[in-house]
PDB file of C-alpha atoms and ligand atoms in Angstrom:
ATOM      1  CA  UNK K 256       6.237   8.549  39.705  1.00 65.00           C
ATOM      2  CA  UNK K 257       5.874   8.296  35.909  1.00 64.00           C
ATOM      3  CA  UNK K 258       4.970   4.876  34.590  1.00 66.00           C
ATOM      4  CA  UNK K 259       6.439   4.363  31.160  1.00 59.00           C
ATOM      5  CA  UNK K 260       4.625   1.580  29.393  1.00 65.00           C
ATOM      6  CA  UNK K 261       7.514  -0.254  27.736  1.00 78.00           C
ATOM      7  CA  UNK K 262       6.340  -1.869  24.501  1.00 85.00           C
ATOM      8  CA  UNK K 263       8.141  -4.378  22.374  1.00 90.00           C
ATOM      9  CA  UNK K 264       9.088  -3.221  18.897  1.00 96.00           C
ATOM     10  CA  UNK K 265       9.333  -6.396  16.834  1.00 97.00           C
ATOM     11  CA  UNK K 266      10.531  -4.460  13.802  1.00 98.00           C
ATOM     12  CA  UNK K 267      13.045  -1.758  14.734  1.00 97.00           C
ATOM     13  CA  UNK K 268      13.716   0.799  11.968  1.00 97.00           C
ATOM     14  CA  UNK K 269      14.902   4.391  11.316  1.00 96.00           C
ATOM     15  CA  UNK K 270      17.896   4.020  13.652  1.00 95.00           C
ATOM     16  CA  UNK K 271      21.543   4.829  12.931  1.00 95.00           C
ATOM     17  CA  UNK K 272      22.132   1.730  10.848  1.00 96.00           C
ATOM     18  CA  UNK K 273      20.101  -0.514   8.555  1.00 97.00           C
ATOM     19  CA  UNK K 274      19.122  -3.791  10.214  1.00 96.00           C
ATOM     20  CA  UNK K 275      17.439  -6.857   8.750  1.00 97.00           C
ATOM     21  CA  UNK K 276      15.380  -9.295  10.856  1.00 98.00           C
ATOM     22  CA  UNK K 277      13.273 -12.325   9.898  1.00 98.00           C
ATOM     23  CA  UNK K 278       9.518 -11.808   9.719  1.00 98.00           C
ATOM     24  CA  UNK K 279       7.919 -12.791  13.039  1.00 98.00           C
ATOM     25  CA  UNK K 280       4.312 -12.845  11.800  1.00 98.00           C
ATOM     26  CA  UNK K 281       2.327 -15.263   9.647  1.00 98.00           C
ATOM     27  CA  UNK K 282       1.586 -14.187   6.084  1.00 98.00           C
ATOM     28  CA  UNK K 283      -1.823 -15.853   5.851  1.00 98.00           C
ATOM     29  CA  UNK K 284      -3.661 -15.496   9.173  1.00 98.00           C
ATOM     30  CA  UNK K 285      -6.785 -17.545   8.515  1.00 96.00           C
ATOM     31  CA  UNK K 286      -6.711 -21.241   9.459  1.00 94.00           C
ATOM     32  CA  UNK K 287      -6.075 -23.665   6.561  1.00 91.00           C
ATOM     33  CA  UNK K 288      -9.321 -24.562   4.841  1.00 89.00           C
ATOM     34  CA  UNK K 289     -11.096 -21.352   5.890  1.00 91.00           C
ATOM     35  CA  UNK K 290     -13.803 -20.619   3.337  1.00 90.00           C
ATOM     36  CA  UNK K 291     -13.372 -17.556   1.169  1.00 94.00           C
ATOM     37  CA  UNK K 292     -12.977 -16.261  -2.389  1.00 96.00           C
ATOM     38  CA  UNK K 293      -9.308 -17.351  -2.620  1.00 97.00           C
ATOM     39  CA  UNK K 294      -8.725 -21.001  -3.534  1.00 96.00           C
ATOM     40  CA  UNK K 295      -6.257 -22.901  -1.322  1.00 96.00           C
ATOM     41  CA  UNK K 296      -3.476 -23.143  -3.967  1.00 96.00           C
ATOM     42  CA  UNK K 297      -3.676 -19.381  -4.501  1.00 97.00           C
ATOM     43  CA  UNK K 298      -3.483 -18.758  -0.773  1.00 97.00           C
ATOM     44  CA  UNK K 299      -0.394 -20.977  -0.668  1.00 97.00           C
ATOM     45  CA  UNK K 300       1.263 -18.986  -3.452  1.00 98.00           C
ATOM     46  CA  UNK K 301       0.393 -15.732  -1.684  1.00 98.00           C
ATOM     47  CA  UNK K 302       2.090 -17.109   1.442  1.00 98.00           C
ATOM     48  CA  UNK K 303       5.184 -18.120  -0.548  1.00 98.00           C
ATOM     49  CA  UNK K 304       5.522 -15.108  -2.889  1.00 98.00           C
ATOM     50  CA  UNK K 305       3.854 -12.311  -0.950  1.00 98.00           C
ATOM     51  CA  UNK K 306       1.521 -11.488  -3.845  1.00 98.00           C
ATOM     52  CA  UNK K 307      -1.393 -12.863  -5.870  1.00 98.00           C
ATOM     53  CA  UNK K 308      -2.515 -11.625  -9.282  1.00 98.00           C
ATOM     54  CA  UNK K 309      -6.120 -11.774 -10.435  1.00 97.00           C
ATOM     55  CA  UNK K 310      -6.658 -11.183 -14.153  1.00 96.00           C
ATOM     56  CA  UNK K 311     -10.224  -9.911 -13.937  1.00 94.00           C
ATOM     57  CA  UNK K 312     -11.191  -8.860 -10.435  1.00 97.00           C
ATOM     58  CA  UNK K 313     -13.447  -6.331 -12.160  1.00 97.00           C
ATOM     59  CA  UNK K 314     -15.173  -7.317 -15.393  1.00 97.00           C
ATOM     60  CA  UNK K 315     -14.593  -5.221 -18.552  1.00 94.00           C
ATOM     61  CA  UNK K 316     -18.155  -3.902 -18.213  1.00 96.00           C
ATOM     62  CA  UNK K 317     -17.421  -2.526 -14.719  1.00 97.00           C
ATOM     63  CA  UNK K 318     -14.171  -0.718 -15.471  1.00 95.00           C
ATOM     64  CA  UNK K 319     -15.535   2.332 -17.352  1.00 96.00           C
ATOM     65  CA  UNK K 320     -17.445   3.540 -14.271  1.00 96.00           C
ATOM     66  CA  UNK K 321     -14.230   3.541 -12.208  1.00 96.00           C
ATOM     67  CA  UNK K 322     -12.274   5.254 -14.979  1.00 94.00           C
ATOM     68  CA  UNK K 323     -15.007   7.929 -15.221  1.00 96.00           C
ATOM     69  CA  UNK K 324     -14.893   8.409 -11.438  1.00 96.00           C
ATOM     70  CA  UNK K 325     -11.089   8.695 -11.455  1.00 95.00           C
ATOM     71  CA  UNK K 326     -11.274  11.333 -14.228  1.00 94.00           C
ATOM     72  CA  UNK K 327     -14.041  13.167 -12.378  1.00 95.00           C
ATOM     73  CA  UNK K 328     -11.919  13.296  -9.216  1.00 95.00           C
ATOM     74  CA  UNK K 329      -8.710  14.490 -10.835  1.00 93.00           C
ATOM     75  CA  UNK K 330     -10.482  17.214 -12.815  1.00 94.00           C
ATOM     76  CA  UNK K 331     -12.375  18.578  -9.801  1.00 95.00           C
ATOM     77  CA  UNK K 332     -10.664  21.792  -8.573  1.00 94.00           C
ATOM     78  CA  UNK K 333     -11.929  21.074  -5.045  1.00 95.00           C
ATOM     79  CA  UNK K 334     -10.089  17.742  -5.066  1.00 94.00           C
ATOM     80  CA  UNK K 335      -6.901  19.382  -6.361  1.00 93.00           C
ATOM     81  CA  UNK K 336      -7.124  21.931  -3.545  1.00 94.00           C
ATOM     82  CA  UNK K 337      -7.742  19.191  -0.957  1.00 95.00           C
ATOM     83  CA  UNK K 338      -4.744  18.283   1.234  1.00 95.00           C
ATOM     84  CA  UNK K 339      -5.437  14.643   0.350  1.00 96.00           C
ATOM     85  CA  UNK K 340      -4.265  15.294  -3.218  1.00 95.00           C
ATOM     86  CA  UNK K 341      -0.547  14.954  -3.853  1.00 91.00           C
ATOM     87  CA  UNK K 342       0.847  16.505  -7.032  1.00 88.00           C
ATOM     88  CA  UNK K 343       3.770  15.410  -9.223  1.00 82.00           C
ATOM     89  CA  UNK K 344       6.915  17.381  -8.277  1.00 80.00           C
ATOM     90  CA  UNK K 345       7.628  18.472 -11.872  1.00 81.00           C
ATOM     91  CA  UNK K 346       4.397  18.656 -13.822  1.00 81.00           C
ATOM     92  CA  UNK K 347       2.202  19.550 -10.809  1.00 86.00           C
ATOM     93  CA  UNK K 348      -0.348  17.103 -12.211  1.00 86.00           C
ATOM     94  CA  UNK K 349      -2.230  15.098  -9.583  1.00 89.00           C
ATOM     95  CA  UNK K 350      -0.056  12.111  -8.528  1.00 89.00           C
ATOM     96  CA  UNK K 351      -2.254  10.558  -5.829  1.00 92.00           C
ATOM     97  CA  UNK K 352      -5.550  11.206  -4.106  1.00 96.00           C
ATOM     98  CA  UNK K 353      -5.755   9.666  -0.654  1.00 97.00           C
ATOM     99  CA  UNK K 354      -8.864   8.529   1.215  1.00 98.00           C
ATOM    100  CA  UNK K 355     -10.745   7.900  -2.035  1.00 98.00           C
ATOM    101  CA  UNK K 356     -12.998   5.482  -0.131  1.00 98.00           C
ATOM    102  CA  UNK K 357     -14.285   8.453   1.876  1.00 98.00           C
ATOM    103  CA  UNK K 358     -14.309  11.020  -0.931  1.00 97.00           C
ATOM    104  CA  UNK K 359     -16.067   8.846  -3.520  1.00 97.00           C
ATOM    105  CA  UNK K 360     -19.117   6.623  -3.102  1.00 98.00           C
ATOM    106  CA  UNK K 361     -17.990   4.674  -6.186  1.00 98.00           C
ATOM    107  CA  UNK K 362     -14.721   3.691  -4.475  1.00 98.00           C
ATOM    108  CA  UNK K 363     -16.490   3.225  -1.137  1.00 98.00           C
ATOM    109  CA  UNK K 364     -18.637   0.555  -2.798  1.00 98.00           C
ATOM    110  CA  UNK K 365     -15.527  -1.084  -4.241  1.00 98.00           C
ATOM    111  CA  UNK K 366     -14.046  -1.405  -0.745  1.00 98.00           C
ATOM    112  CA  UNK K 367     -17.208  -3.156   0.488  1.00 98.00           C
ATOM    113  CA  UNK K 368     -17.400  -5.444  -2.557  1.00 98.00           C
ATOM    114  CA  UNK K 369     -17.115  -9.061  -1.349  1.00 97.00           C
ATOM    115  CA  UNK K 370     -14.588  -9.791  -4.119  1.00 98.00           C
ATOM    116  CA  UNK K 371     -12.352  -7.201  -2.445  1.00 98.00           C
ATOM    117  CA  UNK K 372     -13.040  -7.156   1.301  1.00 98.00           C
ATOM    118  CA  UNK K 373     -13.775 -10.906   1.296  1.00 98.00           C
ATOM    119  CA  UNK K 374     -10.231 -11.655   0.085  1.00 98.00           C
ATOM    120  CA  UNK K 375      -8.752  -9.295   2.661  1.00 98.00           C
ATOM    121  CA  UNK K 376     -10.653 -10.978   5.507  1.00 98.00           C
ATOM    122  CA  UNK K 377      -9.523 -14.388   4.294  1.00 98.00           C
ATOM    123  CA  UNK K 378      -5.848 -13.400   4.153  1.00 98.00           C
ATOM    124  CA  UNK K 379      -5.926 -11.504   7.459  1.00 98.00           C
ATOM    125  CA  UNK K 380      -8.176 -13.993   9.271  1.00 98.00           C
ATOM    126  CA  UNK K 381     -10.390 -11.342  10.868  1.00 98.00           C
ATOM    127  CA  UNK K 382     -12.602  -8.358  10.290  1.00 98.00           C
ATOM    128  CA  UNK K 383     -10.691  -5.573   8.562  1.00 98.00           C
ATOM    129  CA  UNK K 384     -10.684  -1.784   8.342  1.00 98.00           C
ATOM    130  CA  UNK K 385      -9.183   0.498   5.708  1.00 98.00           C
ATOM    131  CA  UNK K 386      -5.790   1.780   6.856  1.00 98.00           C
ATOM    132  CA  UNK K 387      -5.304   3.774   3.648  1.00 98.00           C
ATOM    133  CA  UNK K 388      -6.777   4.120   0.177  1.00 98.00           C
ATOM    134  CA  UNK K 389      -5.528   6.115  -2.762  1.00 97.00           C
ATOM    135  CA  UNK K 390      -5.561   6.418  -6.494  1.00 96.00           C
ATOM    136  CA  UNK K 391      -2.163   6.729  -8.122  1.00 91.00           C
ATOM    137  CA  UNK K 392      -2.724   8.475 -11.429  1.00 89.00           C
ATOM    138  CA  UNK K 393       0.731   8.186 -13.025  1.00 86.00           C
ATOM    139  CA  UNK K 394      -0.510  10.187 -16.059  1.00 84.00           C
ATOM    140  CA  UNK K 395       2.441   9.581 -18.388  1.00 86.00           C
ATOM    141  CA  UNK K 396       4.911  11.858 -20.154  1.00 89.00           C
ATOM    142  CA  UNK K 397       7.319  11.640 -17.218  1.00 84.00           C
ATOM    143  CA  UNK K 398       5.149  10.866 -14.208  1.00 84.00           C
ATOM    144  CA  UNK K 399       7.569   9.746 -11.538  1.00 86.00           C
ATOM    145  CA  UNK K 400       7.535   6.335  -9.953  1.00 89.00           C
ATOM    146  CA  UNK K 401       7.850   5.071  -6.401  1.00 91.00           C
ATOM    147  CA  UNK K 402      11.316   3.961  -5.304  1.00 95.00           C
ATOM    148  CA  UNK K 403      11.838   0.543  -3.646  1.00 97.00           C
ATOM    149  CA  UNK K 404      10.267   0.256  -0.201  1.00 97.00           C
ATOM    150  CA  UNK K 405       8.272  -1.915   2.160  1.00 98.00           C
ATOM    151  CA  UNK K 406       4.937  -0.318   2.974  1.00 98.00           C
ATOM    152  CA  UNK K 407       4.930  -1.964   6.402  1.00 98.00           C
ATOM    153  CA  UNK K 408       8.264  -0.314   7.270  1.00 98.00           C
ATOM    154  CA  UNK K 409       6.544   3.050   6.860  1.00 97.00           C
ATOM    155  CA  UNK K 410       3.226   2.037   8.409  1.00 98.00           C
ATOM    156  CA  UNK K 411       5.038   0.559  11.442  1.00 98.00           C
ATOM    157  CA  UNK K 412       7.497   3.440  11.895  1.00 97.00           C
ATOM    158  CA  UNK K 413       5.176   6.345  11.091  1.00 97.00           C
ATOM    159  CA  UNK K 414       1.613   5.098  11.624  1.00 98.00           C
ATOM    160  CA  UNK K 415       2.206   2.742  14.543  1.00 98.00           C
ATOM    161  CA  UNK K 416       1.015  -0.463  12.851  1.00 98.00           C
ATOM    162  CA  UNK K 417       2.232  -3.156  15.294  1.00 98.00           C
ATOM    163  CA  UNK K 418       2.359  -6.393  13.278  1.00 98.00           C
ATOM    164  CA  UNK K 419       2.468  -7.545   9.673  1.00 98.00           C
ATOM    165  CA  UNK K 420      -1.279  -8.210   9.423  1.00 98.00           C
ATOM    166  CA  UNK K 421      -2.231  -5.894   6.565  1.00 99.00           C
ATOM    167  CA  UNK K 422      -2.639  -6.412   2.836  1.00 99.00           C
ATOM    168  CA  UNK K 423      -2.835  -4.082  -0.181  1.00 98.00           C
ATOM    169  CA  UNK K 424      -4.753  -4.576  -3.386  1.00 98.00           C
ATOM    170  CA  UNK K 425      -3.774  -2.614  -6.478  1.00 98.00           C
ATOM    171  CA  UNK K 426      -6.572  -2.594  -9.045  1.00 98.00           C
ATOM    172  CA  UNK K 427      -5.658  -1.397 -12.527  1.00 97.00           C
ATOM    173  CA  UNK K 428      -7.954   1.323 -13.849  1.00 97.00           C
ATOM    174  CA  UNK K 429      -5.975   1.693 -17.043  1.00 96.00           C
ATOM    175  CA  UNK K 430      -3.933  -0.901 -18.925  1.00 96.00           C
ATOM    176  CA  UNK K 431      -0.727  -1.703 -17.021  1.00 95.00           C
ATOM    177  CA  UNK K 432       1.671  -2.328 -19.908  1.00 96.00           C
ATOM    178  CA  UNK K 433       5.248  -3.533 -19.481  1.00 96.00           C
ATOM    179  CA  UNK K 434       6.297  -0.013 -20.484  1.00 96.00           C
ATOM    180  CA  UNK K 435       4.243   2.485 -18.465  1.00 95.00           C
ATOM    181  CA  UNK K 436       5.635   2.191 -14.934  1.00 94.00           C
ATOM    182  CA  UNK K 437       3.980  -0.944 -13.607  1.00 95.00           C
ATOM    183  CA  UNK K 438       4.256  -2.310 -10.075  1.00 96.00           C
ATOM    184  CA  UNK K 439       7.389  -4.412  -9.427  1.00 98.00           C
ATOM    185  CA  UNK K 440       7.649  -6.763  -6.452  1.00 98.00           C
ATOM    186  CA  UNK K 441      10.550  -8.928  -5.243  1.00 98.00           C
ATOM    187  CA  UNK K 442       8.912 -12.351  -4.748  1.00 98.00           C
ATOM    188  CA  UNK K 443       9.478 -13.710  -1.222  1.00 98.00           C
ATOM    189  CA  UNK K 444      10.952 -10.462   0.097  1.00 98.00           C
ATOM    190  CA  UNK K 445       8.005 -10.144   2.501  1.00 98.00           C
ATOM    191  CA  UNK K 446       9.625 -12.724   4.806  1.00 98.00           C
ATOM    192  CA  UNK K 447      12.475 -10.410   5.791  1.00 98.00           C
ATOM    193  CA  UNK K 448      11.998  -7.071   7.523  1.00 98.00           C
ATOM    194  CA  UNK K 449      14.543  -4.454   6.496  1.00 98.00           C
ATOM    195  CA  UNK K 450      14.805  -1.707   9.108  1.00 97.00           C
ATOM    196  CA  UNK K 451      16.060   1.386   7.290  1.00 95.00           C
ATOM    197  CA  UNK K 452      18.719   3.785   8.517  1.00 94.00           C
ATOM    198  CA  UNK K 453      17.898   7.402   9.141  1.00 92.00           C
ATOM    199  CA  UNK K 454      15.547   9.155  11.537  1.00 91.00           C
ATOM    200  CA  UNK K 455      12.072  10.171  10.421  1.00 90.00           C
ATOM    201  CA  UNK K 456      11.874  13.948   9.991  1.00 90.00           C
ATOM    202  CA  UNK K 457       8.820  15.702  11.489  1.00 91.00           C
ATOM    203  CA  UNK K 458       6.078  16.064   8.808  1.00 86.00           C
ATOM    204  CA  UNK K 459       7.975  13.569   6.677  1.00 89.00           C
ATOM    205  CA  UNK K 460       4.814  12.733   4.685  1.00 87.00           C
ATOM    206  CA  UNK K 461       4.841  16.174   3.027  1.00 84.00           C
ATOM    207  CA  UNK K 462       7.869  15.021   1.063  1.00 85.00           C
ATOM    208  CA  UNK K 463       7.743  11.241   1.238  1.00 85.00           C
ATOM    209  CA  UNK K 464       4.500  10.955  -0.713  1.00 86.00           C
ATOM    210  CA  UNK K 465       6.191  12.659  -3.650  1.00 83.00           C
ATOM    211  CA  UNK K 466       9.667  11.173  -3.226  1.00 85.00           C
ATOM    212  CA  UNK K 467      10.361   8.833  -0.318  1.00 84.00           C
ATOM    213  CA  UNK K 468      13.626   9.347   1.594  1.00 85.00           C
ATOM    214  CA  UNK K 469      13.345   8.015   5.158  1.00 82.00           C
ATOM    215  CA  UNK K 470      12.512   4.336   4.918  1.00 81.00           C
ATOM    216  CA  UNK K 471      14.531   3.826   1.740  1.00 92.00           C
ATOM    217  CA  UNK K 472      16.665   0.676   1.600  1.00 97.00           C
ATOM    218  CA  UNK K 473      20.387   0.917   0.801  1.00 97.00           C
ATOM    219  CA  UNK K 474      21.775  -0.109  -2.584  1.00 97.00           C
ATOM    220  CA  UNK K 475      23.575  -2.983  -0.829  1.00 98.00           C
ATOM    221  CA  UNK K 476      20.389  -4.309   0.737  1.00 98.00           C
ATOM    222  CA  UNK K 477      18.450  -3.973  -2.533  1.00 98.00           C
ATOM    223  CA  UNK K 478      21.246  -5.749  -4.420  1.00 98.00           C
ATOM    224  CA  UNK K 479      21.146  -8.651  -1.966  1.00 98.00           C
ATOM    225  CA  UNK K 480      17.310  -8.774  -2.033  1.00 98.00           C
ATOM    226  CA  UNK K 481      17.182  -8.735  -5.832  1.00 98.00           C
ATOM    227  CA  UNK K 482      19.851 -11.444  -6.059  1.00 98.00           C
ATOM    228  CA  UNK K 483      17.908 -13.647  -3.639  1.00 98.00           C
ATOM    229  CA  UNK K 484      14.356 -12.965  -4.813  1.00 98.00           C
ATOM    230  CA  UNK K 485      14.440 -11.556  -8.325  1.00 98.00           C
ATOM    231  CA  UNK K 486      12.012  -8.904  -9.534  1.00 98.00           C
ATOM    232  CA  UNK K 487       8.587  -9.455 -11.035  1.00 98.00           C
ATOM    233  CA  UNK K 488       6.801  -6.784 -13.116  1.00 98.00           C
ATOM    234  CA  UNK K 489       3.005  -6.818 -12.966  1.00 97.00           C
ATOM    235  CA  UNK K 490       1.097  -6.106 -16.133  1.00 96.00           C
ATOM    236  CA  UNK K 491      -2.595  -6.494 -16.825  1.00 97.00           C
ATOM    237  CA  UNK K 492      -5.571  -4.872 -18.412  1.00 97.00           C
ATOM    238  CA  UNK K 493      -7.887  -2.489 -16.590  1.00 97.00           C
ATOM    239  CA  UNK K 494      -9.820  -4.504 -14.013  1.00 98.00           C
ATOM    240  CA  UNK K 495      -6.891  -6.782 -13.183  1.00 98.00           C
ATOM    241  CA  UNK K 496      -5.585  -6.720  -9.612  1.00 98.00           C
ATOM    242  CA  UNK K 497      -2.504  -7.544  -7.577  1.00 98.00           C
ATOM    243  CA  UNK K 498      -2.823  -8.382  -3.895  1.00 98.00           C
ATOM    244  CA  UNK K 499       0.458  -7.916  -2.033  1.00 98.00           C
ATOM    245  CA  UNK K 500       1.609  -8.396   1.524  1.00 99.00           C
ATOM    246  CA  UNK K 501       2.314  -5.254   3.568  1.00 98.00           C
ATOM    247  CA  UNK K 502       6.011  -6.117   3.813  1.00 98.00           C
ATOM    248  CA  UNK K 503       6.710  -7.009   0.168  1.00 98.00           C
ATOM    249  CA  UNK K 504       9.628  -5.006  -1.231  1.00 98.00           C
ATOM    250  CA  UNK K 505       8.121  -3.153  -4.189  1.00 98.00           C
ATOM    251  CA  UNK K 506       8.386  -0.074  -6.339  1.00 97.00           C
ATOM    252  CA  UNK K 507       7.499   1.258  -9.775  1.00 95.00           C
ATOM    253  CA  UNK K 508       9.364   3.154 -12.439  1.00 94.00           C
ATOM    254  CA  UNK K 509       8.644   6.480 -14.119  1.00 93.00           C
ATOM    255  CA  UNK K 510       6.065   6.544 -16.850  1.00 93.00           C
ATOM    256  CA  UNK K 511       7.395   8.341 -19.946  1.00 95.00           C
ATOM    257  CA  UNK K 512       4.851   6.771 -22.297  1.00 96.00           C
ATOM    258  CA  UNK K 513       1.632   8.519 -23.358  1.00 96.00           C
ATOM    259  CA  UNK K 514      -0.343   5.742 -21.624  1.00 95.00           C
ATOM    260  CA  UNK K 515      -1.408   6.581 -18.035  1.00 92.00           C
ATOM    261  CA  UNK K 516      -0.921   3.842 -15.434  1.00 94.00           C
ATOM    262  CA  UNK K 517      -3.743   4.649 -13.054  1.00 94.00           C
ATOM    263  CA  UNK K 518      -4.512   2.256 -10.196  1.00 95.00           C
ATOM    264  CA  UNK K 519      -6.597   2.324  -7.086  1.00 97.00           C
ATOM    265  CA  UNK K 520      -4.836   0.989  -3.975  1.00 98.00           C
ATOM    266  CA  UNK K 521      -6.763  -0.156  -0.919  1.00 98.00           C
ATOM    267  CA  UNK K 522      -4.916  -1.164   2.254  1.00 98.00           C
ATOM    268  CA  UNK K 523      -6.777  -3.417   4.660  1.00 99.00           C
ATOM    269  CA  UNK K 524      -5.514  -3.859   8.212  1.00 99.00           C
ATOM    270  CA  UNK K 525      -6.836  -6.444  10.673  1.00 98.00           C
ATOM    271  CA  UNK K 526      -8.997  -5.000  13.434  1.00 98.00           C
ATOM    272  CA  UNK K 527      -6.714  -7.064  15.730  1.00 98.00           C
ATOM    273  CA  UNK K 528      -3.736  -5.010  14.518  1.00 98.00           C
ATOM    274  CA  UNK K 529      -5.047  -1.478  14.970  1.00 98.00           C
ATOM    275  CA  UNK K 530      -2.431   1.258  14.840  1.00 98.00           C
ATOM    276  CA  UNK K 531      -0.948   2.571  18.079  1.00 98.00           C
ATOM    277  CA  UNK K 532       1.645   5.333  18.466  1.00 97.00           C
ATOM    278  CA  UNK K 533       4.390   5.509  15.805  1.00 97.00           C
ATOM    279  CA  UNK K 534       7.303   3.171  16.512  1.00 97.00           C
ATOM    280  CA  UNK K 535       9.905   5.439  14.896  1.00 96.00           C
ATOM    281  CA  UNK K 536       8.564   8.900  14.202  1.00 96.00           C
ATOM    282  CA  UNK K 537       8.088  12.027  16.329  1.00 95.00           C
ATOM    283  CA  UNK K 538       4.392  12.438  15.503  1.00 95.00           C
ATOM    284  CA  UNK K 539       1.529  10.565  13.876  1.00 96.00           C
ATOM    285  CA  UNK K 540       0.747  11.145  10.216  1.00 97.00           C
ATOM    286  CA  UNK K 541      -2.610  12.650   9.302  1.00 97.00           C
ATOM    287  CA  UNK K 542      -5.575  10.301   9.463  1.00 98.00           C
ATOM    288  CA  UNK K 543      -6.133  10.461   5.698  1.00 98.00           C
ATOM    289  CA  UNK K 544      -2.828   8.576   5.326  1.00 97.00           C
ATOM    290  CA  UNK K 545      -2.898   6.343   8.403  1.00 98.00           C
ATOM    291  CA  UNK K 546      -6.504   5.800   9.511  1.00 98.00           C
ATOM    292  CA  UNK K 547      -7.505   6.045  13.153  1.00 98.00           C
ATOM    293  CA  UNK K 548     -11.087   4.951  12.560  1.00 98.00           C
ATOM    294  CA  UNK K 549     -10.903   1.182  13.088  1.00 98.00           C
ATOM    295  CA  UNK K 550     -14.544   0.501  12.233  1.00 98.00           C
ATOM    296  CA  UNK K 551     -14.662  -2.825  10.391  1.00 98.00           C
ATOM    297  CA  UNK K 552     -15.685  -2.720   6.724  1.00 98.00           C
ATOM    298  CA  UNK K 553     -19.223  -4.009   6.452  1.00 94.00           C
TER     299      UNK K 553
HETATM  300  O1  6CS C 883       3.742   6.192   2.894  1.00 90.37           O
HETATM  301  C1  6CS C 883       2.770   5.544   2.518  1.00 90.37           C
HETATM  302  O2  6CS C 883       1.895   5.129   3.284  1.00 90.37           O
HETATM  303  C2  6CS C 883       2.601   5.319   1.030  1.00 90.37           C
HETATM  304  N1  6CS C 883       3.813   5.327   0.297  1.00 90.37           N
HETATM  305  C3  6CS C 883       4.101   4.405  -0.612  1.00 90.37           C
HETATM  306  C4  6CS C 883       5.183   4.662  -1.561  1.00 90.37           C
HETATM  307  N2  6CS C 883       3.478   3.210  -0.659  1.00 90.37           N
HETATM  308  C5  6CS C 883       2.587   2.948   0.454  1.00 90.37           C
HETATM  309  C6  6CS C 883       1.789   4.100   0.792  1.00 90.37           C
HETATM  310  O3  6CS C 883       0.856   4.447  -0.134  1.00 90.37           O
HETATM  311 FE1   FE C 884       4.052   1.276  -1.504  1.00 90.37          FE
END
C-alpha cells in the first residue's frame, strides 16, 4: 500500500489558469515590541507597503570594498565559467552571480553583519538561513531588466518554500539613478498572492534567470495590481538598501545608460519555513539557486 502524504498548498500556482488568493501569512513575524535594528514605525510601514528603504545601510567608506569585490568577481574567468554565473542574452556580459555569500568572503561577512541579518531576524521572528544570494550587475548599454514577478511565487512553485516567511534585501553597489533600471515595487501588492498560469518546464531556471516566462503575471492582472497599488521606483546612492517582502510584485527595466546598476541581493528565509519539495515544478532547482543547507546564519 503506498501512503501518499497529502500536503496543503496554500498558494496554488502554475496551473491552467491564473488565480489570485489573499495572503494567509503575517508580513512581520516578530511580536510587537521585539527588540531589533528596525524601529517600530518602520516595521509598521514594512507591514503595510511590503518594503523598507534605508538610505545608508553601508557607509560611504564601506562601499568601495564591495565594489572592488564585485569587479574582481565579474572579471575572474573562473567565475564566468562557473554555472552560478548567468550571462546577458545579448551582450554575453555577466548578468548575475549566484551564491556570492559562498563564493566571496567579503559578501559572506555582509550576510553575517548585524545590520543585515539582525533586520531579517526581526522581520521573520526567528533564526534565518540564506535561501539565495546574488549580485545583479546590470552593466548598462542595454543590460536587460527583470519583468514583473513575485519572488515567492517562484520560490514556492520551484524551490518548495511553504509559507511567506522570507525577505530580500537589495543593497546598491553603484548609484541607483532614476534612469538606469532601478528596482520597482507595487506598494501593498505583497498581500495578494497571484498564482500564474502555465506549467513549469523541466530545467526552467536555465531560461528563467535570463528571461522569466513561467511565473509571469498576465497583463490584466498587472493592470489591476498597478491600478490598486501604484508603482514605486527605488533610487539611492551606493550603500543604500531596500528590504522587500518575498511576495511583493516587483521588476526592473533595461539599463541603456552608461551607468551600471549593480546590486547585491540576499534572501533570508526563516528556519521555521525551510524548503520542502517544489509545489509546482517537476524537479528541484539547483542548490545554488534554492538553498538546501538550512544552517542558521550566525
Ligand atoms: O528565480 C529566482 O529565484 C530569481 N528570479 C528573480 C527574477 N528574482 C528572484 C530570484 O533572484
Ligand atoms: Fe525578483
